[in-house]
């Protein structure tokens, strides 16, 4: 989509993203303050288009459950996600996250999205892998009024203007500045020197559990 360089009339638009919680299961919190641009956003839908690298993903089943309870509205591209794939076999993902007005801030919008880290290959000397999450693109969809051309440019987005409305609508990319250019997700990984110990413990656990199952079958099973 087309983006316009930062101009003084558009500098009030600011986007902030935070990764909450720790470990593999996190919440991505997005906040957008339209500022001067917000004066033209009455009756419009505000969304954030976020690019997720292979190291992080959104669970489509979890997202569907949240949308059924009107807790989150988002569109996944593609809509089929392999939640079991490790990072080195996964692909990128685009998320169009619909934002809700912030009751405590005029011209502010926000939304939270559950995201999950993927398993990475074991590392040589670090117990964490870094996943870089870049700043999202701010999009606005107005079905009734025309946006100011100096701040908004048409964007190619194949999504409805509302999470519930399936009708077509023109999205616009909003020129903005980011509080932080990127966020870093720290994903725990194993160490290569521990591979022998992990294999041995896994083998022993498998043999032990299999023995318990076999003993229970022999004791309580009915054989004809």
GROMACS .gro file of C-alpha atoms in nm:
model
  224
    1UNK     CA    1   0.000   0.000   0.000
    2UNK     CA    2   0.102   0.360  -0.048
    3UNK     CA    3   0.252   0.552   0.243
    4UNK     CA    4   0.317   0.926   0.265
    5UNK     CA    5   0.619   1.082   0.435
    6UNK     CA    6   0.562   1.240   0.774
    7UNK     CA    7   0.413   1.590   0.750
    8UNK     CA    8   0.348   1.835   1.030
    9UNK     CA    9  -0.030   1.803   1.003
   10UNK     CA   10  -0.006   1.425   1.051
   11UNK     CA   11   0.257   1.400   1.324
   12UNK     CA   12  -0.003   1.356   1.598
   13UNK     CA   13  -0.069   0.992   1.503
   14UNK     CA   14   0.130   0.759   1.731
   15UNK     CA   15   0.130   0.380   1.765
   16UNK     CA   16   0.259   0.183   2.063
   17UNK     CA   17   0.284  -0.194   2.102
   18UNK     CA   18   0.368  -0.396   2.412
   19UNK     CA   19   0.425  -0.765   2.477
   20UNK     CA   20   0.270  -0.860   2.809
   21UNK     CA   21   0.340  -1.169   3.026
   22UNK     CA   22   0.642  -1.399   2.997
   23UNK     CA   23   0.738  -1.722   2.818
   24UNK     CA   24   0.568  -1.870   2.513
   25UNK     CA   25   0.217  -1.734   2.570
   26UNK     CA   26   0.189  -1.356   2.553
   27UNK     CA   27  -0.058  -1.076   2.490
   28UNK     CA   28   0.017  -0.819   2.222
   29UNK     CA   29  -0.126  -0.484   2.332
   30UNK     CA   30  -0.163  -0.219   2.061
   31UNK     CA   31  -0.245   0.146   2.128
   32UNK     CA   32  -0.305   0.410   1.860
   33UNK     CA   33  -0.346   0.782   1.925
   34UNK     CA   34  -0.463   0.960   1.612
   35UNK     CA   35  -0.413   1.311   1.749
   36UNK     CA   36  -0.484   1.574   1.482
   37UNK     CA   37  -0.581   1.301   1.237
   38UNK     CA   38  -0.846   1.184   1.483
   39UNK     CA   39  -1.056   1.493   1.415
   40UNK     CA   40  -1.151   1.333   1.082
   41UNK     CA   41  -1.204   0.981   1.217
   42UNK     CA   42  -1.557   1.017   1.350
   43UNK     CA   43  -1.760   0.709   1.259
   44UNK     CA   44  -1.453   0.532   1.117
   45UNK     CA   45  -1.301   0.195   1.198
   46UNK     CA   46  -0.937   0.190   1.310
   47UNK     CA   47  -0.722  -0.122   1.270
   48UNK     CA   48  -0.358  -0.225   1.291
   49UNK     CA   49  -0.200  -0.447   1.026
   50UNK     CA   50   0.077  -0.641   1.198
   51UNK     CA   51   0.337  -0.867   1.038
   52UNK     CA   52   0.419  -1.169   1.253
   53UNK     CA   53   0.748  -1.347   1.172
   54UNK     CA   54   0.769  -1.731   1.180
   55UNK     CA   55   0.874  -1.732   1.546
   56UNK     CA   56   0.533  -1.612   1.667
   57UNK     CA   57   0.175  -1.697   1.571
   58UNK     CA   58  -0.193  -1.650   1.655
   59UNK     CA   59  -0.406  -1.955   1.735
   60UNK     CA   60  -0.708  -1.935   1.499
   61UNK     CA   61  -0.922  -2.150   1.731
   62UNK     CA   62  -0.848  -1.927   2.028
   63UNK     CA   63  -0.918  -1.620   1.814
   64UNK     CA   64  -1.253  -1.764   1.699
   65UNK     CA   65  -1.353  -1.821   2.062
   66UNK     CA   66  -1.262  -1.462   2.155
   67UNK     CA   67  -1.456  -1.325   1.860
   68UNK     CA   68  -1.764  -1.525   1.957
   69UNK     CA   69  -1.759  -1.345   2.293
   70UNK     CA   70  -1.689  -1.006   2.129
   71UNK     CA   71  -1.355  -0.977   2.311
   72UNK     CA   72  -1.133  -0.944   2.003
   73UNK     CA   73  -1.190  -0.879   1.632
   74UNK     CA   74  -0.914  -0.973   1.390
   75UNK     CA   75  -0.851  -1.121   1.045
   76UNK     CA   76  -0.568  -1.369   0.985
   77UNK     CA   77  -0.389  -1.389   0.649
   78UNK     CA   78  -0.369  -1.677   0.576
   79UNK     CA   79  -0.658  -1.798   0.790
   80UNK     CA   80  -0.511  -2.150   0.820
   81UNK     CA   81  -0.227  -2.166   1.074
   82UNK     CA   82  -0.021  -2.473   1.167
   83UNK     CA   83   0.002  -2.425   1.543
   84UNK     CA   84   0.230  -2.730   1.584
   85UNK     CA   85   0.501  -2.624   1.338
   86UNK     CA   86   0.837  -2.516   1.484
   87UNK     CA   87   0.985  -2.179   1.395
   88UNK     CA   88   1.213  -2.315   1.120
   89UNK     CA   89   0.917  -2.477   0.936
   90UNK     CA   90   0.660  -2.199   0.986
   91UNK     CA   91   0.569  -1.909   0.758
   92UNK     CA   92   0.496  -1.540   0.814
   93UNK     CA   93   0.149  -1.428   0.918
   94UNK     CA   94  -0.044  -1.104   0.868
   95UNK     CA   95  -0.298  -0.992   1.127
   96UNK     CA   96  -0.553  -0.716   1.079
   97UNK     CA   97  -0.654  -0.628   1.435
   98UNK     CA   98  -0.962  -0.409   1.481
   99UNK     CA   99  -0.914  -0.150   1.756
  100UNK     CA  100  -1.173  -0.026   2.002
  101UNK     CA  101  -1.206   0.336   2.123
  102UNK     CA  102  -1.028   0.402   2.450
  103UNK     CA  103  -1.282   0.545   2.698
  104UNK     CA  104  -1.004   0.724   2.888
  105UNK     CA  105  -0.847   0.902   2.591
  106UNK     CA  106  -1.000   1.108   2.312
  107UNK     CA  107  -0.879   1.000   1.963
  108UNK     CA  108  -0.723   0.686   2.117
  109UNK     CA  109  -0.785   0.324   2.020
  110UNK     CA  110  -0.656  -0.002   2.164
  111UNK     CA  111  -0.682  -0.381   2.141
  112UNK     CA  112  -0.511  -0.689   2.281
  113UNK     CA  113  -0.433  -1.008   2.090
  114UNK     CA  114  -0.306  -1.340   2.235
  115UNK     CA  115   0.011  -1.453   2.057
  116UNK     CA  116   0.230  -1.758   2.107
  117UNK     CA  117   0.598  -1.826   2.053
  118UNK     CA  118   0.704  -2.126   1.846
  119UNK     CA  119   0.967  -2.381   1.941
  120UNK     CA  120   1.311  -2.298   1.802
  121UNK     CA  121   1.613  -2.513   1.728
  122UNK     CA  122   1.842  -2.576   2.028
  123UNK     CA  123   2.108  -2.309   2.068
  124UNK     CA  124   2.479  -2.338   2.141
  125UNK     CA  125   2.523  -2.087   2.424
  126UNK     CA  126   2.195  -1.899   2.478
  127UNK     CA  127   1.879  -2.013   2.651
  128UNK     CA  128   1.665  -1.759   2.465
  129UNK     CA  129   1.584  -1.691   2.101
  130UNK     CA  130   1.488  -1.338   1.995
  131UNK     CA  131   1.185  -1.276   1.774
  132UNK     CA  132   1.166  -0.923   1.630
  133UNK     CA  133   0.816  -0.779   1.601
  134UNK     CA  134   0.811  -0.462   1.391
  135UNK     CA  135   0.575  -0.170   1.443
  136UNK     CA  136   0.232  -0.221   1.282
  137UNK     CA  137   0.072  -0.018   1.007
  138UNK     CA  138  -0.227   0.194   1.112
  139UNK     CA  139  -0.533   0.165   0.888
  140UNK     CA  140  -0.860   0.358   0.890
  141UNK     CA  141  -1.183   0.266   0.712
  142UNK     CA  142  -1.452   0.533   0.671
  143UNK     CA  143  -1.770   0.443   0.487
  144UNK     CA  144  -1.950   0.778   0.524
  145UNK     CA  145  -1.693   1.059   0.507
  146UNK     CA  146  -1.385   1.127   0.295
  147UNK     CA  147  -1.049   1.139   0.476
  148UNK     CA  148  -0.794   1.420   0.426
  149UNK     CA  149  -0.562   1.327   0.139
  150UNK     CA  150  -0.252   1.478   0.305
  151UNK     CA  151  -0.264   1.226   0.592
  152UNK     CA  152  -0.434   0.916   0.453
  153UNK     CA  153  -0.354   0.718   0.141
  154UNK     CA  154  -0.556   0.425  -0.007
  155UNK     CA  155  -0.436   0.082   0.107
  156UNK     CA  156  -0.493  -0.257  -0.055
  157UNK     CA  157  -0.669  -0.450   0.221
  158UNK     CA  158  -0.913  -0.733   0.153
  159UNK     CA  159  -1.115  -0.709   0.474
  160UNK     CA  160  -1.450  -0.569   0.578
  161UNK     CA  161  -1.470  -0.229   0.743
  162UNK     CA  162  -1.616  -0.401   1.049
  163UNK     CA  163  -1.544  -0.740   1.199
  164UNK     CA  164  -1.914  -0.823   1.153
  165UNK     CA  165  -1.990  -0.647   0.823
  166UNK     CA  166  -1.889  -0.848   0.517
  167UNK     CA  167  -1.945  -0.563   0.272
  168UNK     CA  168  -1.654  -0.401   0.081
  169UNK     CA  169  -1.491  -0.087   0.215
  170UNK     CA  170  -1.191   0.127   0.126
  171UNK     CA  171  -0.910   0.125   0.382
  172UNK     CA  172  -0.658   0.407   0.418
  173UNK     CA  173  -0.306   0.396   0.554
  174UNK     CA  174  -0.243   0.664   0.816
  175UNK     CA  175   0.093   0.838   0.834
  176UNK     CA  176   0.217   0.794   1.190
  177UNK     CA  177   0.518   0.776   1.414
  178UNK     CA  178   0.601   0.479   1.635
  179UNK     CA  179   0.691   0.507   2.001
  180UNK     CA  180   0.920   0.207   1.942
  181UNK     CA  181   1.023   0.079   1.600
  182UNK     CA  182   1.014  -0.282   1.713
  183UNK     CA  183   0.945  -0.514   2.004
  184UNK     CA  184   1.151  -0.817   2.099
  185UNK     CA  185   0.997  -1.146   2.210
  186UNK     CA  186   1.233  -1.366   2.411
  187UNK     CA  187   1.148  -1.734   2.358
  188UNK     CA  188   1.306  -2.002   2.582
  189UNK     CA  189   1.514  -2.259   2.390
  190UNK     CA  190   1.713  -2.565   2.484
  191UNK     CA  191   2.089  -2.603   2.473
  192UNK     CA  192   2.259  -2.848   2.236
  193UNK     CA  193   2.486  -2.986   2.510
  194UNK     CA  194   2.175  -3.105   2.695
  195UNK     CA  195   2.049  -3.316   2.404
  196UNK     CA  196   2.196  -3.645   2.532
  197UNK     CA  197   2.045  -3.597   2.877
  198UNK     CA  198   1.706  -3.503   2.731
  199UNK     CA  199   1.705  -3.810   2.504
  200UNK     CA  200   1.800  -4.039   2.793
  201UNK     CA  201   1.533  -3.901   3.027
  202UNK     CA  202   1.272  -3.919   2.751
  203UNK     CA  203   1.361  -4.280   2.676
  204UNK     CA  204   1.345  -4.380   3.043
  205UNK     CA  205   1.010  -4.205   3.091
  206UNK     CA  206   0.870  -4.376   2.781
  207UNK     CA  207   0.985  -4.721   2.894
  208UNK     CA  208   0.852  -4.667   3.247
  209UNK     CA  209   0.508  -4.545   3.132
  210UNK     CA  210   0.482  -4.823   2.873
  211UNK     CA  211   0.562  -5.079   3.142
  212UNK     CA  212   0.286  -4.943   3.366
  213UNK     CA  213   0.034  -4.960   3.081
  214UNK     CA  214   0.141  -5.315   2.990
  215UNK     CA  215   0.119  -5.427   3.354
  216UNK     CA  216  -0.232  -5.277   3.386
  217UNK     CA  217  -0.345  -5.450   3.064
  218UNK     CA  218  -0.211  -5.786   3.179
  219UNK     CA  219  -0.373  -5.753   3.524
  220UNK     CA  220  -0.713  -5.613   3.436
  221UNK     CA  221  -0.751  -5.697   3.067
  222UNK     CA  222  -0.990  -5.959   2.942
  223UNK     CA  223  -0.846  -6.194   2.683
  224UNK     CA  224  -1.061  -6.438   2.488
   0.00000   0.00000   0.00000
